[in-house]
Structures are given as structure tokens and as C-alpha cells.
Amino acid sequence: MLPPPKPHHTVSGDFTVQEVLWPREAEALRSVREPVFVEEQGVPMELERDGVDIACLHLLARSADGHPIGAARLAPDGRIGRMAVLLPWRGRGVGRALLDAAVKLAKKQGMVKVEVSAQCHASAFYAKAGFQETDEVFMDAGIPHIRMVKRIANHVPETESELESR
């Protein structure tokens, strides 16, 4: 039996972002990802459905009336991926809310860094959120990408007095 869904995290009056379980919300997540990646960007369905989703943590943004409007996933290795926001919702803070939630989720998991394979046209979006470019541009599904990394400040005690105060 699946555990109950996580509580909603209200981001604005217009939408919420929630951590969701893939088996329970796969259809809702796909209802965002497939229009963005497959229909808009021409990514082949077999690349979009890569078989990795079951191992990932997922975030779903929903409009105030409950419709899925954005999606993201966090892989066990700290890669944030499948960031997608439906066209009418772009530029309204949904993508940033999903990204911030993914970074918080990674921190909660004890990760010290996260990374994205950013589509080059979106690299400024990730840079504003503290991600730094690390590699050369590469092609993925016929779209230019660049690997970007963000360190997460997970405080580790450095002195004995800090250890004693815990």
C-alpha cells in the first residue's frame, strides 16, 4: 500500500507545489512533460519515458483549481530533471518554485550538490538560482544542453565546541 501523499506547499495564490509519488501521479506528471518535451520540443517518446522515474522523487505544480501545470524530478544521484511548465504558466514563478523545492528536497536527503542538464536557452534561469556552468555544450535529443551544478549548504560541525553544542 502506498503512503499518503505529502502535504501541499503553497507557493502563491495561483498554484501549489507538492512532492508526489510516481505510481500515484504518473499520469498527472506526464500530462505536463509530454506536451512540453514531446509535442513542443520534438523529443522522442522513448527518450522522455526513460524508465528512471520510479527511482526518483517527483514534484508536481498544480493550479489553484487542481490542474497539473509543472513537473520536476530529483534522481538519487542529485540530478534535477524533467523540469517542465505548461506554456500558459511560464513566466509566473512556477519553474522557480519547482526548482527551489527540488533543491530543498535534495538538502533534506543530505545531498551536498545538485546538477541539471540545462537546455542552453534556459541556462540563465538556472544561473539566477545559483547554478554554475561546468562543461562544454552537448546535444541531447537534438537540443543543445549544458551541465550546471549548485552546491547545497548542508552545515557540518567543524569544531569540537560546535559538536558539543548539538
PDB file of C-alpha atoms in Angstrom:
ATOM      1  CA  MET A   1       0.000   0.000   0.000  1.00  0.00           C
ATOM      2  CA  LEU A   2       1.267   3.478  -0.896  1.00  0.00           C
ATOM      3  CA  PRO A   3       1.848   6.004   1.891  1.00  0.00           C
ATOM      4  CA  PRO A   4      -0.399   9.071   1.950  1.00  0.00           C
ATOM      5  CA  PRO A   5       0.700  11.991  -0.247  1.00  0.00           C
ATOM      6  CA  LYS A   6       2.937  14.676   1.223  1.00  0.00           C
ATOM      7  CA  PRO A   7       1.288  17.924   2.374  1.00  0.00           C
ATOM      8  CA  HIS A   8       0.933  20.757  -0.127  1.00  0.00           C
ATOM      9  CA  HIS A   9       3.490  23.513  -0.076  1.00  0.00           C
ATOM     10  CA  THR A  10       1.674  26.684  -1.091  1.00  0.00           C
ATOM     11  CA  VAL A  11       3.846  28.883  -3.252  1.00  0.00           C
ATOM     12  CA  SER A  12       1.346  31.536  -4.305  1.00  0.00           C
ATOM     13  CA  GLY A  13      -2.385  32.019  -4.518  1.00  0.00           C
ATOM     14  CA  ASP A  14      -2.238  30.787  -8.118  1.00  0.00           C
ATOM     15  CA  PHE A  15      -0.542  27.407  -7.670  1.00  0.00           C
ATOM     16  CA  THR A  16       0.953  24.871  -5.270  1.00  0.00           C
ATOM     17  CA  VAL A  17       3.981  22.584  -5.477  1.00  0.00           C
ATOM     18  CA  GLN A  18       3.815  19.162  -3.860  1.00  0.00           C
ATOM     19  CA  GLU A  19       6.121  16.172  -3.565  1.00  0.00           C
ATOM     20  CA  VAL A  20       4.277  13.258  -5.171  1.00  0.00           C
ATOM     21  CA  LEU A  21       4.769   9.538  -5.709  1.00  0.00           C
ATOM     22  CA  TRP A  22       5.380   8.338  -9.275  1.00  0.00           C
ATOM     23  CA  PRO A  23       2.977   5.367  -9.156  1.00  0.00           C
ATOM     24  CA  ARG A  24       0.154   7.575  -7.894  1.00  0.00           C
ATOM     25  CA  GLU A  25       0.784  10.695 -10.022  1.00  0.00           C
ATOM     26  CA  ALA A  26       2.475   9.373 -13.190  1.00  0.00           C
ATOM     27  CA  GLU A  27      -0.459  10.426 -15.366  1.00  0.00           C
ATOM     28  CA  ALA A  28      -0.503  13.968 -13.939  1.00  0.00           C
ATOM     29  CA  LEU A  29       3.283  14.323 -14.351  1.00  0.00           C
ATOM     30  CA  ARG A  30       3.113  13.026 -17.926  1.00  0.00           C
ATOM     31  CA  SER A  31       0.263  15.449 -18.683  1.00  0.00           C
ATOM     32  CA  VAL A  32       2.846  18.227 -18.243  1.00  0.00           C
ATOM     33  CA  ARG A  33       6.022  16.589 -19.508  1.00  0.00           C
ATOM     34  CA  GLU A  34       4.724  15.108 -22.746  1.00  0.00           C
ATOM     35  CA  PRO A  35       3.171  18.322 -24.128  1.00  0.00           C
ATOM     36  CA  VAL A  36       6.369  20.230 -23.308  1.00  0.00           C
ATOM     37  CA  PHE A  37       9.044  17.722 -24.306  1.00  0.00           C
ATOM     38  CA  VAL A  38       7.405  15.508 -26.929  1.00  0.00           C
ATOM     39  CA  GLU A  39       4.918  17.882 -28.601  1.00  0.00           C
ATOM     40  CA  GLU A  40       6.684  21.282 -28.288  1.00  0.00           C
ATOM     41  CA  GLN A  41      10.321  20.210 -28.434  1.00  0.00           C
ATOM     42  CA  GLY A  42      10.099  17.060 -30.542  1.00  0.00           C
ATOM     43  CA  VAL A  43      11.803  14.768 -28.011  1.00  0.00           C
ATOM     44  CA  PRO A  44      11.086  11.136 -28.967  1.00  0.00           C
ATOM     45  CA  MET A  45       8.665   9.424 -26.580  1.00  0.00           C
ATOM     46  CA  GLU A  46      11.210   6.653 -25.861  1.00  0.00           C
ATOM     47  CA  LEU A  47      13.677   9.268 -24.550  1.00  0.00           C
ATOM     48  CA  GLU A  48      11.035  11.021 -22.444  1.00  0.00           C
ATOM     49  CA  ARG A  49       9.927   7.707 -20.926  1.00  0.00           C
ATOM     50  CA  ASP A  50      13.422   6.655 -19.871  1.00  0.00           C
ATOM     51  CA  GLY A  51      12.480   4.180 -17.121  1.00  0.00           C
ATOM     52  CA  VAL A  52      14.199   6.261 -14.408  1.00  0.00           C
ATOM     53  CA  ASP A  53      11.049   7.824 -12.919  1.00  0.00           C
ATOM     54  CA  ILE A  54      10.348   5.031 -10.436  1.00  0.00           C
ATOM     55  CA  ALA A  55      13.696   5.685  -8.694  1.00  0.00           C
ATOM     56  CA  CYS A  56      13.201   9.467  -8.472  1.00  0.00           C
ATOM     57  CA  LEU A  57      11.455  11.881  -6.146  1.00  0.00           C
ATOM     58  CA  HIS A  58       8.865  13.973  -8.006  1.00  0.00           C
ATOM     59  CA  LEU A  59       7.402  17.444  -7.676  1.00  0.00           C
ATOM     60  CA  LEU A  60       4.120  18.489  -9.220  1.00  0.00           C
ATOM     61  CA  ALA A  61       2.784  22.036  -9.545  1.00  0.00           C
ATOM     62  CA  ARG A  62      -0.969  22.398  -9.746  1.00  0.00           C
ATOM     63  CA  SER A  63      -3.083  25.438 -10.497  1.00  0.00           C
ATOM     64  CA  ALA A  64      -5.480  26.682  -7.821  1.00  0.00           C
ATOM     65  CA  ASP A  65      -8.210  24.603  -9.475  1.00  0.00           C
ATOM     66  CA  GLY A  66      -6.095  21.436  -9.250  1.00  0.00           C
ATOM     67  CA  HIS A  67      -4.834  21.048 -12.827  1.00  0.00           C
ATOM     68  CA  PRO A  68      -1.217  19.900 -13.322  1.00  0.00           C
ATOM     69  CA  ILE A  69       0.870  22.809 -14.680  1.00  0.00           C
ATOM     70  CA  GLY A  70       4.504  21.927 -13.885  1.00  0.00           C
ATOM     71  CA  ALA A  71       6.746  18.974 -13.069  1.00  0.00           C
ATOM     72  CA  ALA A  72      10.289  18.141 -11.953  1.00  0.00           C
ATOM     73  CA  ARG A  73      12.158  15.134 -10.648  1.00  0.00           C
ATOM     74  CA  LEU A  74      15.158  14.569  -8.387  1.00  0.00           C
ATOM     75  CA  ALA A  75      17.230  11.478  -9.120  1.00  0.00           C
ATOM     76  CA  PRO A  76      19.098   9.621  -6.343  1.00  0.00           C
ATOM     77  CA  ASP A  77      22.406  10.992  -7.715  1.00  0.00           C
ATOM     78  CA  GLY A  78      21.284  14.618  -7.253  1.00  0.00           C
ATOM     79  CA  ARG A  79      20.282  15.342 -10.832  1.00  0.00           C
ATOM     80  CA  ILE A  80      17.249  17.567 -11.180  1.00  0.00           C
ATOM     81  CA  GLY A  81      15.491  16.816 -14.415  1.00  0.00           C
ATOM     82  CA  ARG A  82      12.290  16.727 -16.399  1.00  0.00           C
ATOM     83  CA  MET A  83      11.664  20.358 -15.400  1.00  0.00           C
ATOM     84  CA  ALA A  84       8.614  21.375 -17.411  1.00  0.00           C
ATOM     85  CA  VAL A  85       5.966  24.078 -17.152  1.00  0.00           C
ATOM     86  CA  LEU A  86       2.962  24.296 -19.468  1.00  0.00           C
ATOM     87  CA  LEU A  87       3.162  27.274 -21.825  1.00  0.00           C
ATOM     88  CA  PRO A  88       0.360  29.421 -20.316  1.00  0.00           C
ATOM     89  CA  TRP A  89       2.080  29.216 -16.903  1.00  0.00           C
ATOM     90  CA  ARG A  90       5.607  30.166 -17.950  1.00  0.00           C
ATOM     91  CA  GLY A  91       6.998  33.387 -16.550  1.00  0.00           C
ATOM     92  CA  ARG A  92       4.735  33.196 -13.484  1.00  0.00           C
ATOM     93  CA  GLY A  93       7.181  31.677 -10.993  1.00  0.00           C
ATOM     94  CA  VAL A  94       6.179  28.028 -11.400  1.00  0.00           C
ATOM     95  CA  GLY A  95       9.560  26.880 -12.719  1.00  0.00           C
ATOM     96  CA  ARG A  96      11.466  28.699  -9.981  1.00  0.00           C
ATOM     97  CA  ALA A  97       9.142  27.261  -7.328  1.00  0.00           C
ATOM     98  CA  LEU A  98       9.732  23.740  -8.676  1.00  0.00           C
ATOM     99  CA  LEU A  99      13.496  24.286  -8.790  1.00  0.00           C
ATOM    100  CA  ASP A 100      13.601  25.712  -5.255  1.00  0.00           C
ATOM    101  CA  ALA A 101      11.501  22.790  -3.991  1.00  0.00           C
ATOM    102  CA  ALA A 102      13.839  20.296  -5.713  1.00  0.00           C
ATOM    103  CA  VAL A 103      16.897  21.893  -4.083  1.00  0.00           C
ATOM    104  CA  LYS A 104      15.169  21.807  -0.660  1.00  0.00           C
ATOM    105  CA  LEU A 105      14.273  18.166  -1.228  1.00  0.00           C
ATOM    106  CA  ALA A 106      17.901  17.366  -2.117  1.00  0.00           C
ATOM    107  CA  LYS A 107      19.088  19.126   1.036  1.00  0.00           C
ATOM    108  CA  LYS A 108      16.571  17.133   3.089  1.00  0.00           C
ATOM    109  CA  GLN A 109      18.033  13.968   1.520  1.00  0.00           C
ATOM    110  CA  GLY A 110      21.502  15.032   2.727  1.00  0.00           C
ATOM    111  CA  MET A 111      22.873  15.854  -0.711  1.00  0.00           C
ATOM    112  CA  VAL A 112      25.684  18.425  -0.889  1.00  0.00           C
ATOM    113  CA  LYS A 113      25.136  19.385  -4.530  1.00  0.00           C
ATOM    114  CA  VAL A 114      22.581  19.151  -7.296  1.00  0.00           C
ATOM    115  CA  GLU A 115      23.019  19.367 -11.027  1.00  0.00           C
ATOM    116  CA  VAL A 116      20.950  19.924 -14.123  1.00  0.00           C
ATOM    117  CA  SER A 117      21.482  19.281 -17.790  1.00  0.00           C
ATOM    118  CA  ALA A 118      20.042  22.631 -18.794  1.00  0.00           C
ATOM    119  CA  GLN A 119      18.795  23.381 -22.248  1.00  0.00           C
ATOM    120  CA  CYS A 120      21.103  26.215 -23.306  1.00  0.00           C
ATOM    121  CA  HIS A 121      18.231  28.660 -23.787  1.00  0.00           C
ATOM    122  CA  ALA A 122      17.316  28.101 -20.106  1.00  0.00           C
ATOM    123  CA  SER A 123      20.829  28.413 -18.625  1.00  0.00           C
ATOM    124  CA  ALA A 124      20.186  32.000 -17.418  1.00  0.00           C
ATOM    125  CA  PHE A 125      17.149  30.720 -15.462  1.00  0.00           C
ATOM    126  CA  TYR A 126      19.356  28.226 -13.612  1.00  0.00           C
ATOM    127  CA  ALA A 127      22.183  30.747 -13.163  1.00  0.00           C
ATOM    128  CA  LYS A 128      19.753  33.112 -11.367  1.00  0.00           C
ATOM    129  CA  ALA A 129      19.065  30.246  -8.940  1.00  0.00           C
ATOM    130  CA  GLY A 130      22.777  29.804  -8.167  1.00  0.00           C
ATOM    131  CA  PHE A 131      23.749  27.105 -10.663  1.00  0.00           C
ATOM    132  CA  GLN A 132      27.124  27.353 -12.415  1.00  0.00           C
ATOM    133  CA  GLU A 133      28.062  26.006 -15.833  1.00  0.00           C
ATOM    134  CA  THR A 134      30.643  23.219 -15.661  1.00  0.00           C
ATOM    135  CA  ASP A 135      31.136  21.669 -19.100  1.00  0.00           C
ATOM    136  CA  GLU A 136      31.006  22.244 -22.799  1.00  0.00           C
ATOM    137  CA  VAL A 137      27.699  22.342 -24.623  1.00  0.00           C
ATOM    138  CA  PHE A 138      26.407  18.904 -25.660  1.00  0.00           C
ATOM    139  CA  MET A 139      23.439  17.669 -27.657  1.00  0.00           C
ATOM    140  CA  ASP A 140      20.622  15.675 -26.067  1.00  0.00           C
ATOM    141  CA  ALA A 141      17.547  14.721 -28.106  1.00  0.00           C
ATOM    142  CA  GLY A 142      18.750  17.195 -30.757  1.00  0.00           C
ATOM    143  CA  ILE A 143      18.684  20.112 -28.272  1.00  0.00           C
ATOM    144  CA  PRO A 144      21.850  21.906 -27.052  1.00  0.00           C
ATOM    145  CA  HIS A 145      22.390  21.437 -23.281  1.00  0.00           C
ATOM    146  CA  ILE A 146      24.951  22.429 -20.683  1.00  0.00           C
ATOM    147  CA  ARG A 147      25.667  20.763 -17.338  1.00  0.00           C
ATOM    148  CA  MET A 148      25.188  23.119 -14.386  1.00  0.00           C
ATOM    149  CA  VAL A 149      25.868  22.472 -10.686  1.00  0.00           C
ATOM    150  CA  LYS A 150      24.768  24.086  -7.436  1.00  0.00           C
ATOM    151  CA  ARG A 151      26.363  23.371  -4.075  1.00  0.00           C
ATOM    152  CA  ILE A 152      23.951  22.967  -1.169  1.00  0.00           C
ATOM    153  CA  ALA A 153      24.874  24.438   2.186  1.00  0.00           C
ATOM    154  CA  ASN A 154      24.467  21.461   4.498  1.00  0.00           C
ATOM    155  CA  HIS A 155      26.254  22.611   7.637  1.00  0.00           C
ATOM    156  CA  VAL A 156      28.723  20.137   9.071  1.00  0.00           C
ATOM    157  CA  PRO A 157      30.210  20.972  12.502  1.00  0.00           C
ATOM    158  CA  GLU A 158      33.891  21.835  12.163  1.00  0.00           C
ATOM    159  CA  THR A 159      34.971  22.372  15.746  1.00  0.00           C
ATOM    160  CA  GLU A 160      34.629  20.395  18.950  1.00  0.00           C
ATOM    161  CA  SER A 161      32.601  23.187  20.525  1.00  0.00           C
ATOM    162  CA  GLU A 162      30.114  23.020  17.660  1.00  0.00           C
ATOM    163  CA  LEU A 163      29.889  19.251  18.085  1.00  0.00           C
ATOM    164  CA  GLU A 164      29.372  19.620  21.851  1.00  0.00           C
ATOM    165  CA  SER A 165      26.582  22.150  21.381  1.00  0.00           C
ATOM    166  CA  ARG A 166      24.488  19.637  19.455  1.00  0.00           C
TER     167      ARG A 166
END
